[in-house]
Tab-separated table of C-alpha atoms and ligand atoms in Angstrom:
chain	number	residue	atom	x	y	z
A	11	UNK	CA	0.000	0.000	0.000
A	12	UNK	CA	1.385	3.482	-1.000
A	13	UNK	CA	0.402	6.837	-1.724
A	14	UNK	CA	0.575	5.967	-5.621
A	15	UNK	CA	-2.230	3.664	-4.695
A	16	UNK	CA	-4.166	5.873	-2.407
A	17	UNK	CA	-3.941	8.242	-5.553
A	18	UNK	CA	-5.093	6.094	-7.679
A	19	UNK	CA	-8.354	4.482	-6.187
A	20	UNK	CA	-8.851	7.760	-5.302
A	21	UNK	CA	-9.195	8.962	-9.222
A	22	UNK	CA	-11.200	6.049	-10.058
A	23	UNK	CA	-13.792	6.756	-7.214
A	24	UNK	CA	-13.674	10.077	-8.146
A	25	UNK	CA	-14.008	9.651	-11.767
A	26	UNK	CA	-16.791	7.048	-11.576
A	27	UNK	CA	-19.198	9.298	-8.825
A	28	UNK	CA	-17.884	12.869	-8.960
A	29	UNK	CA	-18.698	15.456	-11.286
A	30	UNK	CA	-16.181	18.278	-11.243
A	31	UNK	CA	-17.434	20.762	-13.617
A	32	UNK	CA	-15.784	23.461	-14.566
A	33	UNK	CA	-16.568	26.100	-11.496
A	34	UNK	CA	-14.388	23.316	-9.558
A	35	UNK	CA	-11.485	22.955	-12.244
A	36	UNK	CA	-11.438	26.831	-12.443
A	37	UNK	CA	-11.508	27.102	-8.788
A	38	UNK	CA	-8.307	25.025	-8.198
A	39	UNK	CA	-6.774	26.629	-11.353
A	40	UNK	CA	-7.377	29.898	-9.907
A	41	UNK	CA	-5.681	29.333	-6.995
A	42	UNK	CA	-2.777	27.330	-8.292
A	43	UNK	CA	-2.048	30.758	-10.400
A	44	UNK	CA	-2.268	32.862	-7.521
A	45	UNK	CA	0.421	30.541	-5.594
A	46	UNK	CA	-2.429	29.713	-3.017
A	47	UNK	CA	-0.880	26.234	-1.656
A	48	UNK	CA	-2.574	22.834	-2.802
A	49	UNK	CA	-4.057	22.003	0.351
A	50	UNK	CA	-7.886	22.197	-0.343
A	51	UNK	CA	-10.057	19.188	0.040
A	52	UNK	CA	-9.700	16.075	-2.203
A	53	UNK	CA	-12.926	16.091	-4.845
A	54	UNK	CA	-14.058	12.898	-2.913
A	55	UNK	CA	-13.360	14.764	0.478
A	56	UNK	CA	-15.388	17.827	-0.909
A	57	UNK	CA	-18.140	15.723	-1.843
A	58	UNK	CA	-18.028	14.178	1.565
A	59	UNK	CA	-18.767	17.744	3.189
A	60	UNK	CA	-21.502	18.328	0.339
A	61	UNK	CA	-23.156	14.895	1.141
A	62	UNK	CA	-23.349	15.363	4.761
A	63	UNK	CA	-24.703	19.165	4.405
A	64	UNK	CA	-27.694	17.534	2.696
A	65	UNK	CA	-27.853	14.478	5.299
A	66	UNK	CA	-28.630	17.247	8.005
A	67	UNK	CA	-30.645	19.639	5.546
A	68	UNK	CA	-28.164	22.432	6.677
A	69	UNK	CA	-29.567	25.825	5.836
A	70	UNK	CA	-26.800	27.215	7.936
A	71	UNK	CA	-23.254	26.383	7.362
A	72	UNK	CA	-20.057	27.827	8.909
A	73	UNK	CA	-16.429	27.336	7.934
A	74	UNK	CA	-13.075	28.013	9.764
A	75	UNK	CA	-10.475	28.442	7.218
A	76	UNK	CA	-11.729	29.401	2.913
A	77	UNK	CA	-8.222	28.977	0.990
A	78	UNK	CA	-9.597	29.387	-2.685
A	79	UNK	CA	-13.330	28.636	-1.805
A	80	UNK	CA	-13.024	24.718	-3.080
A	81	UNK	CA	-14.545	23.490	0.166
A	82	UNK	CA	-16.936	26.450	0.362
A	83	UNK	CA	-18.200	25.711	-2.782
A	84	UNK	CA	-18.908	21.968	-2.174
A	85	UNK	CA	-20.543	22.632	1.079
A	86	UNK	CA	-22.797	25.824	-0.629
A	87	UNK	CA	-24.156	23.349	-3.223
A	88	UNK	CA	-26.213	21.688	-0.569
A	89	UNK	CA	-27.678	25.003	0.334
A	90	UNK	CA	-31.316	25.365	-0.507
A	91	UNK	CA	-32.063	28.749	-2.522
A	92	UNK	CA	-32.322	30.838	1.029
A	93	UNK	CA	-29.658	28.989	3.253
A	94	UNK	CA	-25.947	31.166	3.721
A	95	UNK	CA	-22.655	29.909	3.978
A	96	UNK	CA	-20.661	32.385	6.210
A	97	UNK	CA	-16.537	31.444	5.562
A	98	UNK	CA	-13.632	33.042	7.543
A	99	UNK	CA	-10.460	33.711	6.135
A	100	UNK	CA	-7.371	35.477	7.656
A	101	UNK	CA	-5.624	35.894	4.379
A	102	UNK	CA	-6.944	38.754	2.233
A	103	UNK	CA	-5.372	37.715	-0.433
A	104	UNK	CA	-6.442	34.291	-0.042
A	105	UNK	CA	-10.427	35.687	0.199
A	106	UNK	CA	-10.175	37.796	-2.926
A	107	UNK	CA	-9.177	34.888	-5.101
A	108	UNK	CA	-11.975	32.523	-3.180
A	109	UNK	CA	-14.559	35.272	-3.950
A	110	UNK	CA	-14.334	34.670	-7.452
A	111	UNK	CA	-14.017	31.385	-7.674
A	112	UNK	CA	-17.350	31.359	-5.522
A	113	UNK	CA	-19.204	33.976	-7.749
A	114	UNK	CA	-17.376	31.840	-10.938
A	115	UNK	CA	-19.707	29.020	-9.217
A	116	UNK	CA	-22.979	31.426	-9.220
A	117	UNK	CA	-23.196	30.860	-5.477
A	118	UNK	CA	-22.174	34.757	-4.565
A	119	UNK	CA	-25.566	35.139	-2.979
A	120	UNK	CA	-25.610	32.955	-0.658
A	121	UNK	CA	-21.888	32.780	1.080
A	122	UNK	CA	-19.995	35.288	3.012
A	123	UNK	CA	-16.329	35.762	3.030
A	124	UNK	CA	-15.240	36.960	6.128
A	125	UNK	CA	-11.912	38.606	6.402
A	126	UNK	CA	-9.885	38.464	9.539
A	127	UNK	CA	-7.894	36.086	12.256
A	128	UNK	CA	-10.944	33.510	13.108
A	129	UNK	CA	-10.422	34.163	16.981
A	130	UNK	CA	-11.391	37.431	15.860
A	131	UNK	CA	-14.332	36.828	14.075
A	132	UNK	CA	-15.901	34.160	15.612
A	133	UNK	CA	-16.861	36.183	18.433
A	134	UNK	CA	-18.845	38.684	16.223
A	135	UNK	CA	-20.330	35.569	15.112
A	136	UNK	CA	-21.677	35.089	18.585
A	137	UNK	CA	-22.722	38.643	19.234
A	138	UNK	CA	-24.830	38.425	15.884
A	139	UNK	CA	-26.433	35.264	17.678
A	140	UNK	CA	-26.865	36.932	20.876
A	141	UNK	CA	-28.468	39.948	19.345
A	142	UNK	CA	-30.831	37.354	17.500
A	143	UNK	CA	-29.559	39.283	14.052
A	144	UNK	CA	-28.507	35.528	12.730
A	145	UNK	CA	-29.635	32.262	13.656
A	146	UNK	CA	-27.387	29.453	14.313
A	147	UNK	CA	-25.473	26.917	12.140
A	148	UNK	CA	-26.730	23.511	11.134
A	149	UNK	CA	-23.013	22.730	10.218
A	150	UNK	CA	-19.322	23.586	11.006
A	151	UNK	CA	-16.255	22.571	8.851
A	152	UNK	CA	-13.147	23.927	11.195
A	153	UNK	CA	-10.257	23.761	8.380
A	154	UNK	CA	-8.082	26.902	8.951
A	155	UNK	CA	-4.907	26.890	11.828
A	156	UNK	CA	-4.481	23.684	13.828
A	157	UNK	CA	-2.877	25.434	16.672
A	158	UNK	CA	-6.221	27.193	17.324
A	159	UNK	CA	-8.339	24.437	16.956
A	160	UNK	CA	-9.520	23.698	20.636
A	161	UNK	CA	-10.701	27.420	20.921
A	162	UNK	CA	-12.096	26.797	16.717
A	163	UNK	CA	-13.743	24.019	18.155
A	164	UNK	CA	-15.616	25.734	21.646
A	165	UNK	CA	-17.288	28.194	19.161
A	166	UNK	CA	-18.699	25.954	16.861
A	167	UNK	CA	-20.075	24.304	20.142
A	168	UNK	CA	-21.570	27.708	20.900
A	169	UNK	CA	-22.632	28.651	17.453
A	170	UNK	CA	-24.282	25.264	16.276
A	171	UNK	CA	-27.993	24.105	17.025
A	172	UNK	CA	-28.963	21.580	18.633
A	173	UNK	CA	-28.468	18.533	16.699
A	174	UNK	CA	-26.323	20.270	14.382
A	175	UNK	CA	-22.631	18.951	13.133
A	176	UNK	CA	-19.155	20.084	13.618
A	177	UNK	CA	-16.329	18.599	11.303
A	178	UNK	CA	-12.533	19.311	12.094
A	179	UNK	CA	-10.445	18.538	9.073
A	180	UNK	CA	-6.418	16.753	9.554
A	181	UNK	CA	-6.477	15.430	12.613
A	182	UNK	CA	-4.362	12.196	11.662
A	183	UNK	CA	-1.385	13.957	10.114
A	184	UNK	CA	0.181	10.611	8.842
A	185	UNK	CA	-0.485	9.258	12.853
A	186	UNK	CA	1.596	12.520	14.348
A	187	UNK	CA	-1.629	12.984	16.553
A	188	UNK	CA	-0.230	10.119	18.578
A	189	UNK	CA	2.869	12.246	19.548
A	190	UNK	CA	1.829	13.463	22.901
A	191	UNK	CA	5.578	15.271	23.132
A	192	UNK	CA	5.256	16.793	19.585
A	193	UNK	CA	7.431	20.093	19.115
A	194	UNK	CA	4.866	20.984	16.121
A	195	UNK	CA	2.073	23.241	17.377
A	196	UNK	CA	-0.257	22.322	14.928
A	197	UNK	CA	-0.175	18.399	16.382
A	198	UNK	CA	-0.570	20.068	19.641
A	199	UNK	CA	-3.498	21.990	18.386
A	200	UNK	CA	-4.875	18.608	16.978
A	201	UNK	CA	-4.654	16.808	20.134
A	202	UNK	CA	-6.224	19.745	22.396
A	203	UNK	CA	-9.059	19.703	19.948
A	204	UNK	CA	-9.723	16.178	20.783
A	205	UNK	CA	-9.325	16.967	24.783
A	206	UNK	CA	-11.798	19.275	24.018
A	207	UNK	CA	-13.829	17.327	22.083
A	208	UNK	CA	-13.768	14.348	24.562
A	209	UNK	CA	-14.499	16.819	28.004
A	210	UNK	CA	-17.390	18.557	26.227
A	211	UNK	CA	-20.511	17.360	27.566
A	212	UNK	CA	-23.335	18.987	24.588
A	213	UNK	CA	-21.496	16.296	21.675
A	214	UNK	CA	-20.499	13.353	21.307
A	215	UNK	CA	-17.996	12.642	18.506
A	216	UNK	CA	-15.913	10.051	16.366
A	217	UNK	CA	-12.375	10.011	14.161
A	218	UNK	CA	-11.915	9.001	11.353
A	219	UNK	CA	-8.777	7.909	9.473
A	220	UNK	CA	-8.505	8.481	6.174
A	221	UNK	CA	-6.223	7.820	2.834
A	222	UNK	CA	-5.956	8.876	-0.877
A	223	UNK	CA	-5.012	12.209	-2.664
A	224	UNK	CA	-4.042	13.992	0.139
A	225	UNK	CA	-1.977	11.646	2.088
A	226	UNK	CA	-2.575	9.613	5.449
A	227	UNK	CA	-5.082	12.053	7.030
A	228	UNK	CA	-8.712	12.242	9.185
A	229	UNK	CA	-11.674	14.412	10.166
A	230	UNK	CA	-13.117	14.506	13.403
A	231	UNK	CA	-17.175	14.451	13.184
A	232	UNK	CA	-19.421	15.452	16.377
A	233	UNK	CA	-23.103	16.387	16.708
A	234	UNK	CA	-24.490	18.788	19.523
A	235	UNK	CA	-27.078	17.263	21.544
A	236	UNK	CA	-30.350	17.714	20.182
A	237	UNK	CA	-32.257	19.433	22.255
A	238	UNK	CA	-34.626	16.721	23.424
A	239	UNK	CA	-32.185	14.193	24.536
A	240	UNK	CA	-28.724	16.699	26.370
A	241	UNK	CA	-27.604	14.774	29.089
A	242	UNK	CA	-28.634	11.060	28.299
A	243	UNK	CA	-26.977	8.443	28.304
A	244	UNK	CA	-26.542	8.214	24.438
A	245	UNK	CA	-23.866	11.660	24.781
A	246	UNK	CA	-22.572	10.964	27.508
A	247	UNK	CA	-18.703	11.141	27.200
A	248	UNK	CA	-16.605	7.931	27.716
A	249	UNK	CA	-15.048	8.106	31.432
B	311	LIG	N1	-11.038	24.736	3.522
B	311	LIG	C1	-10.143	24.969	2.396
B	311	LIG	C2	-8.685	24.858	2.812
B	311	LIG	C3	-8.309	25.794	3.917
B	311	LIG	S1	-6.539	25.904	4.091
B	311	LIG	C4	-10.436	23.937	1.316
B	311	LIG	O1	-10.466	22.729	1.650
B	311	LIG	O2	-10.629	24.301	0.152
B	311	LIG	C5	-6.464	26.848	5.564
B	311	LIG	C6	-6.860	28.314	5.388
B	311	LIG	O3	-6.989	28.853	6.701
B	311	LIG	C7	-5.813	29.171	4.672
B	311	LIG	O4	-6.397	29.897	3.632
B	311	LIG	C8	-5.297	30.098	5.768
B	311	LIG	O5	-4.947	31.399	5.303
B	311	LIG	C9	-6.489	30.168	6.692
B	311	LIG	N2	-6.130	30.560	8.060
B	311	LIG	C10	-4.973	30.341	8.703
B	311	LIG	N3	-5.011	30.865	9.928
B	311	LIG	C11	-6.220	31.437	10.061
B	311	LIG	C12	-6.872	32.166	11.099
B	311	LIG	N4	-6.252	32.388	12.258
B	311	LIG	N5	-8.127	32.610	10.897
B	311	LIG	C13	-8.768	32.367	9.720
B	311	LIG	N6	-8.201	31.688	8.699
B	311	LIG	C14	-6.949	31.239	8.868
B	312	LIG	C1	-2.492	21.575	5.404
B	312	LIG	C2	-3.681	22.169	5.813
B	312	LIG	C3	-4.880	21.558	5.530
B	312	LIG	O1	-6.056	22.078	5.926
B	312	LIG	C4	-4.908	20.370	4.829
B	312	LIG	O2	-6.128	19.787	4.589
B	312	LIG	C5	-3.735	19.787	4.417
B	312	LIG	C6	-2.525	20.384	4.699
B	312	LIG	C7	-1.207	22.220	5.721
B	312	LIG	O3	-1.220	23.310	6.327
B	312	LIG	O4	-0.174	21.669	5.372
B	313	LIG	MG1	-7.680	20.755	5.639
């Protein structure tokens, strides 16, 4: 088993069930010629996040971390004509070229590019909950910083509905998560995201490990207790 193999099951899954049309090609093609690095989803990954935004209906979808807007634009397609994708993006640079690539895709009206550091912005995010100006999000892709990814993952908590989903992208690394004495911050980021994770009592939450385009990798996947059911014995957090 290699990565050459990994590759290439990957390109035969996704040429037999994924359609990347050309808003996708252009997408990655835009950011490849802006020297954006080639670290977006895989097109079997992307239509992972698309697939579970219409498993949970989400009319209201958050993500930590836009790049070129590859992701966003897999997880707007599962927006119905009034849902909103708000993104947030610490890169200016990086939001200009994902703003095209997004209006390239015709979905301009309904996501948000949000520029700024995401420990910035998430709390405005909160206020605009608070102040009942914006409702909360059906689903969370956290895909920006590792090193931030504990205090990524407590907003999402705050921000998401009951029964809603929060999915945190590379937390295998090729196994470095195991590495308790890791001198890279974004491992140590990785594995207080999954303290956090495992110590929150509103979700309850699984890993997965993953291979194919992008390496030996994994996404973390938790729901928020519905509303009906917080506190039984079906959340409850392994002791
Ligand atoms: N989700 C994208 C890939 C995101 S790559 C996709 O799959 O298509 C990670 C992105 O997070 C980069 O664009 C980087 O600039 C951004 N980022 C890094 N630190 C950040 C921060 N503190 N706040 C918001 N975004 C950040
Ligand atoms: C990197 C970041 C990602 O979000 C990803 O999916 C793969 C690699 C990186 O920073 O190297
Ligand atoms: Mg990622």
């Amino acid at each position: 088993m290699s990565q050459r193999q990994w590759i290439a099951v990957d390109e035969y899954f996704t040429g037999a069930l994924i359609d990347i049309d050309d808003a996708l090609h252009a997408a990655l093609a835009a950011s490849d010629a802006a020297g954006l690095p080639a670290i977006a989803v895989s097109p079997t990954q992307g239509k992972l996040l698309n697939l579970l935004a219409t498993m949970t209906n989400a009319r209201r979808i958050l993500e930590v971390g836009t790049l070129a807007g590859y992701s966003t634009i897999w997880l707007a397609r599962a927006l119905p004509p009034d849902g909103r994708l708000i993104t947030l993006e610490s890169e200016p640079r990086h939001a200009e070229v994902a703003r095209a690539n997004i209006a390239k895709a015709g979905l301009a009206d309904l996501v948000d590019v949000r520029v700024g550091a995401a420990l910035d912005t998430l709390p405005l995010l909160a206020r605009e909950l608070d102040s009942g100006r914006a409702e909360p999000f059906d689903l969370v892709f956290i895909d920006a910083d590792k090193e931030h990814n504990a205090d990524y993952f407590a907003a999402a908590v705050r921000l998401t509905r009951p029964g809603g989903v929060i999915i945190v992208d590379n937390v295998v690394r090729g196994g470095a998560v195991l590495d308790a004495r890791s001198d890279n911050s974004a491992i140590q980021g990785t594995r207080r995201c999954i303290e956090a994770i495992s110590t929150e009592p509103s979700v309850t939450a699984t890993a997965i490990q993953t291979v194919g385009a992008k390496g030996y990798d994994g996404f973390a996947i938790a729901i928020v207790a519905p509303a009906h059911s917080a506190g039984s014995a079906g959340l409850s957090t392994p002791g």
